[in-house]
Amino acid sequence: GRVREVVRSADTAGRVGGDESAVIAPEAGLEDARELVERIQRAIASRPLGNAGHVQVSAGVAELHVEDDAVSLFERADGRLYAAKQTRKGGLAPI
């Protein structure tokens, strides 16, 4: 719900599985995506999340390339997500 509050009307947010969610932002460039991640981070961190308390958001961002299909795009974003998780600080992995 908090993620859906901060995405734009053109964006689609949903759960991927477990504790992972995704946002498809068809009208966003990389800088727009970075700003979206920051809005999501603030929305999630703004108040406790149930019994989990305050949580951090790690994010991986990938831009669609001409040669991409859905799998290659998802795999690139997922790889960046896991790179961000490895820092254990939350945030966004370098793009």
mmCIF file with all atom_site columns, C-alpha atoms in Angstrom:
data_model
loop_
_atom_site.group_PDB
_atom_site.id
_atom_site.type_symbol
_atom_site.label_atom_id
_atom_site.label_alt_id
_atom_site.label_comp_id
_atom_site.label_asym_id
_atom_site.label_entity_id
_atom_site.label_seq_id
_atom_site.pdbx_PDB_ins_code
_atom_site.Cartn_x
_atom_site.Cartn_y
_atom_site.Cartn_z
_atom_site.occupancy
_atom_site.B_iso_or_equiv
_atom_site.pdbx_formal_charge
_atom_site.auth_seq_id
_atom_site.auth_comp_id
_atom_site.auth_asym_id
_atom_site.auth_atom_id
_atom_site.pdbx_PDB_model_num
ATOM 1  C CA . GLY A 1 1  ? 0.000  0.000   0.000   1.00 0.00 ? 1  GLY A CA 1
ATOM 2  C CA . ARG A 1 2  ? 2.779  2.450   0.841   1.00 0.00 ? 2  ARG A CA 1
ATOM 3  C CA . VAL A 1 3  ? 4.470  1.787   -2.483  1.00 0.00 ? 3  VAL A CA 1
ATOM 4  C CA . ARG A 1 4  ? 1.251  2.341   -4.400  1.00 0.00 ? 4  ARG A CA 1
ATOM 5  C CA . GLU A 1 5  ? 0.827  5.684   -2.612  1.00 0.00 ? 5  GLU A CA 1
ATOM 6  C CA . VAL A 1 6  ? 4.010  7.101   -4.151  1.00 0.00 ? 6  VAL A CA 1
ATOM 7  C CA . VAL A 1 7  ? 4.074  5.666   -7.671  1.00 0.00 ? 7  VAL A CA 1
ATOM 8  C CA . ARG A 1 8  ? 2.690  7.629   -10.596 1.00 0.00 ? 8  ARG A CA 1
ATOM 9  C CA . SER A 1 9  ? -0.546 6.708   -12.340 1.00 0.00 ? 9  SER A CA 1
ATOM 10 C CA . ALA A 1 10 ? 1.433  5.341   -15.320 1.00 0.00 ? 10 ALA A CA 1
ATOM 11 C CA . ASP A 1 11 ? 3.422  2.988   -13.049 1.00 0.00 ? 11 ASP A CA 1
ATOM 12 C CA . THR A 1 12 ? 2.425  -0.533  -12.046 1.00 0.00 ? 12 THR A CA 1
ATOM 13 C CA . ALA A 1 13 ? 3.419  -1.842  -8.618  1.00 0.00 ? 13 ALA A CA 1
ATOM 14 C CA . GLY A 1 14 ? 3.039  -5.399  -7.402  1.00 0.00 ? 14 GLY A CA 1
ATOM 15 C CA . ARG A 1 15 ? 4.509  -8.174  -5.317  1.00 0.00 ? 15 ARG A CA 1
ATOM 16 C CA . VAL A 1 16 ? 7.030  -10.460 -7.008  1.00 0.00 ? 16 VAL A CA 1
ATOM 17 C CA . GLY A 1 17 ? 7.280  -12.955 -4.170  1.00 0.00 ? 17 GLY A CA 1
ATOM 18 C CA . GLY A 1 18 ? 8.299  -13.185 -0.551  1.00 0.00 ? 18 GLY A CA 1
ATOM 19 C CA . ASP A 1 19 ? 9.430  -9.747  0.553   1.00 0.00 ? 19 ASP A CA 1
ATOM 20 C CA . GLU A 1 20 ? 10.131 -8.565  -2.998  1.00 0.00 ? 20 GLU A CA 1
ATOM 21 C CA . SER A 1 21 ? 8.019  -6.142  -4.985  1.00 0.00 ? 21 SER A CA 1
ATOM 22 C CA . ALA A 1 22 ? 8.482  -4.560  -8.388  1.00 0.00 ? 22 ALA A CA 1
ATOM 23 C CA . VAL A 1 23 ? 7.457  -1.342  -10.045 1.00 0.00 ? 23 VAL A CA 1
ATOM 24 C CA . ILE A 1 24 ? 7.214  -1.067  -13.796 1.00 0.00 ? 24 ILE A CA 1
ATOM 25 C CA . ALA A 1 25 ? 7.644  2.596   -14.683 1.00 0.00 ? 25 ALA A CA 1
ATOM 26 C CA . PRO A 1 26 ? 7.230  2.858   -18.467 1.00 0.00 ? 26 PRO A CA 1
ATOM 27 C CA . GLU A 1 27 ? 7.628  6.629   -18.595 1.00 0.00 ? 27 GLU A CA 1
ATOM 28 C CA . ALA A 1 28 ? 10.690 6.822   -16.321 1.00 0.00 ? 28 ALA A CA 1
ATOM 29 C CA . GLY A 1 29 ? 14.334 7.247   -17.180 1.00 0.00 ? 29 GLY A CA 1
ATOM 30 C CA . LEU A 1 30 ? 17.090 6.208   -14.790 1.00 0.00 ? 30 LEU A CA 1
ATOM 31 C CA . GLU A 1 31 ? 17.042 9.495   -12.871 1.00 0.00 ? 31 GLU A CA 1
ATOM 32 C CA . ASP A 1 32 ? 13.247 9.243   -12.504 1.00 0.00 ? 32 ASP A CA 1
ATOM 33 C CA . ALA A 1 33 ? 13.706 5.688   -11.230 1.00 0.00 ? 33 ALA A CA 1
ATOM 34 C CA . ARG A 1 34 ? 16.245 6.826   -8.643  1.00 0.00 ? 34 ARG A CA 1
ATOM 35 C CA . GLU A 1 35 ? 13.792 9.459   -7.427  1.00 0.00 ? 35 GLU A CA 1
ATOM 36 C CA . LEU A 1 36 ? 11.021 6.855   -7.289  1.00 0.00 ? 36 LEU A CA 1
ATOM 37 C CA . VAL A 1 37 ? 13.226 4.579   -5.169  1.00 0.00 ? 37 VAL A CA 1
ATOM 38 C CA . GLU A 1 38 ? 13.862 7.476   -2.775  1.00 0.00 ? 38 GLU A CA 1
ATOM 39 C CA . ARG A 1 39 ? 10.104 8.175   -2.497  1.00 0.00 ? 39 ARG A CA 1
ATOM 40 C CA . ILE A 1 40 ? 9.447  4.495   -1.810  1.00 0.00 ? 40 ILE A CA 1
ATOM 41 C CA . GLN A 1 41 ? 12.224 4.389   0.804   1.00 0.00 ? 41 GLN A CA 1
ATOM 42 C CA . ARG A 1 42 ? 10.773 7.419   2.607   1.00 0.00 ? 42 ARG A CA 1
ATOM 43 C CA . ALA A 1 43 ? 7.240  5.996   2.476   1.00 0.00 ? 43 ALA A CA 1
ATOM 44 C CA . ILE A 1 44 ? 8.335  2.631   3.903   1.00 0.00 ? 44 ILE A CA 1
ATOM 45 C CA . ALA A 1 45 ? 10.623 4.115   6.582   1.00 0.00 ? 45 ALA A CA 1
ATOM 46 C CA . SER A 1 46 ? 8.142  6.804   7.660   1.00 0.00 ? 46 SER A CA 1
ATOM 47 C CA . ARG A 1 47 ? 6.373  4.604   10.199  1.00 0.00 ? 47 ARG A CA 1
ATOM 48 C CA . PRO A 1 48 ? 6.660  1.059   11.599  1.00 0.00 ? 48 PRO A CA 1
ATOM 49 C CA . LEU A 1 49 ? 5.524  -1.795  9.380   1.00 0.00 ? 49 LEU A CA 1
ATOM 50 C CA . GLY A 1 50 ? 3.422  -4.112  11.545  1.00 0.00 ? 50 GLY A CA 1
ATOM 51 C CA . ASN A 1 51 ? 5.419  -6.360  13.862  1.00 0.00 ? 51 ASN A CA 1
ATOM 52 C CA . ALA A 1 52 ? 8.565  -5.809  11.777  1.00 0.00 ? 52 ALA A CA 1
ATOM 53 C CA . GLY A 1 53 ? 8.980  -2.270  13.076  1.00 0.00 ? 53 GLY A CA 1
ATOM 54 C CA . HIS A 1 54 ? 10.984 0.104   10.929  1.00 0.00 ? 54 HIS A CA 1
ATOM 55 C CA . VAL A 1 55 ? 12.376 -1.532  7.806   1.00 0.00 ? 55 VAL A CA 1
ATOM 56 C CA . GLN A 1 56 ? 14.752 -0.497  5.030   1.00 0.00 ? 56 GLN A CA 1
ATOM 57 C CA . VAL A 1 57 ? 14.284 -0.817  1.296   1.00 0.00 ? 57 VAL A CA 1
ATOM 58 C CA . SER A 1 58 ? 16.908 -2.226  -1.049  1.00 0.00 ? 58 SER A CA 1
ATOM 59 C CA . ALA A 1 59 ? 16.303 -1.663  -4.744  1.00 0.00 ? 59 ALA A CA 1
ATOM 60 C CA . GLY A 1 60 ? 17.632 -2.711  -8.108  1.00 0.00 ? 60 GLY A CA 1
ATOM 61 C CA . VAL A 1 61 ? 16.859 -0.591  -11.160 1.00 0.00 ? 61 VAL A CA 1
ATOM 62 C CA . ALA A 1 62 ? 17.190 -1.609  -14.791 1.00 0.00 ? 62 ALA A CA 1
ATOM 63 C CA . GLU A 1 63 ? 16.388 0.340   -17.922 1.00 0.00 ? 63 GLU A CA 1
ATOM 64 C CA . LEU A 1 64 ? 14.796 -1.467  -20.864 1.00 0.00 ? 64 LEU A CA 1
ATOM 65 C CA . HIS A 1 65 ? 17.221 -1.892  -23.778 1.00 0.00 ? 65 HIS A CA 1
ATOM 66 C CA . VAL A 1 66 ? 16.199 -2.659  -27.358 1.00 0.00 ? 66 VAL A CA 1
ATOM 67 C CA . GLU A 1 67 ? 17.671 -6.162  -27.128 1.00 0.00 ? 67 GLU A CA 1
ATOM 68 C CA . ASP A 1 68 ? 15.869 -6.979  -23.851 1.00 0.00 ? 68 ASP A CA 1
ATOM 69 C CA . ASP A 1 69 ? 13.044 -9.366  -23.318 1.00 0.00 ? 69 ASP A CA 1
ATOM 70 C CA . ALA A 1 70 ? 11.105 -9.630  -20.053 1.00 0.00 ? 70 ALA A CA 1
ATOM 71 C CA . VAL A 1 71 ? 13.538 -12.192 -18.622 1.00 0.00 ? 71 VAL A CA 1
ATOM 72 C CA . SER A 1 72 ? 16.743 -10.268 -19.347 1.00 0.00 ? 72 SER A CA 1
ATOM 73 C CA . LEU A 1 73 ? 15.270 -7.043  -17.963 1.00 0.00 ? 73 LEU A CA 1
ATOM 74 C CA . PHE A 1 74 ? 14.083 -8.774  -14.796 1.00 0.00 ? 74 PHE A CA 1
ATOM 75 C CA . GLU A 1 75 ? 17.404 -10.589 -14.335 1.00 0.00 ? 75 GLU A CA 1
ATOM 76 C CA . ARG A 1 76 ? 19.369 -7.336  -14.601 1.00 0.00 ? 76 ARG A CA 1
ATOM 77 C CA . ALA A 1 77 ? 17.113 -5.595  -12.077 1.00 0.00 ? 77 ALA A CA 1
ATOM 78 C CA . ASP A 1 78 ? 17.235 -8.636  -9.793  1.00 0.00 ? 78 ASP A CA 1
ATOM 79 C CA . GLY A 1 79 ? 21.043 -8.730  -9.943  1.00 0.00 ? 79 GLY A CA 1
ATOM 80 C CA . ARG A 1 80 ? 21.193 -5.088  -8.911  1.00 0.00 ? 80 ARG A CA 1
ATOM 81 C CA . LEU A 1 81 ? 18.703 -5.740  -6.123  1.00 0.00 ? 81 LEU A CA 1
ATOM 82 C CA . TYR A 1 82 ? 20.914 -8.474  -4.687  1.00 0.00 ? 82 TYR A CA 1
ATOM 83 C CA . ALA A 1 83 ? 23.970 -6.216  -4.994  1.00 0.00 ? 83 ALA A CA 1
ATOM 84 C CA . ALA A 1 84 ? 22.105 -3.604  -2.931  1.00 0.00 ? 84 ALA A CA 1
ATOM 85 C CA . LYS A 1 85 ? 21.065 -6.235  -0.378  1.00 0.00 ? 85 LYS A CA 1
ATOM 86 C CA . GLN A 1 86 ? 24.700 -7.312  0.051   1.00 0.00 ? 86 GLN A CA 1
ATOM 87 C CA . THR A 1 87 ? 25.493 -3.898  1.546   1.00 0.00 ? 87 THR A CA 1
ATOM 88 C CA . ARG A 1 88 ? 22.981 -4.644  4.338   1.00 0.00 ? 88 ARG A CA 1
ATOM 89 C CA . LYS A 1 89 ? 22.320 -0.927  4.516   1.00 0.00 ? 89 LYS A CA 1
ATOM 90 C CA . GLY A 1 90 ? 19.357 -0.722  2.188   1.00 0.00 ? 90 GLY A CA 1
ATOM 91 C CA . GLY A 1 91 ? 19.431 1.593   -0.757  1.00 0.00 ? 91 GLY A CA 1
ATOM 92 C CA . LEU A 1 92 ? 20.119 1.383   -4.426  1.00 0.00 ? 92 LEU A CA 1
ATOM 93 C CA . ALA A 1 93 ? 22.951 -0.503  -6.061  1.00 0.00 ? 93 ALA A CA 1
ATOM 94 C CA . PRO A 1 94 ? 25.020 1.438   -8.584  1.00 0.00 ? 94 PRO A CA 1
ATOM 95 C CA . ILE A 1 95 ? 23.458 1.470   -12.023 1.00 0.00 ? 95 ILE A CA 1
#
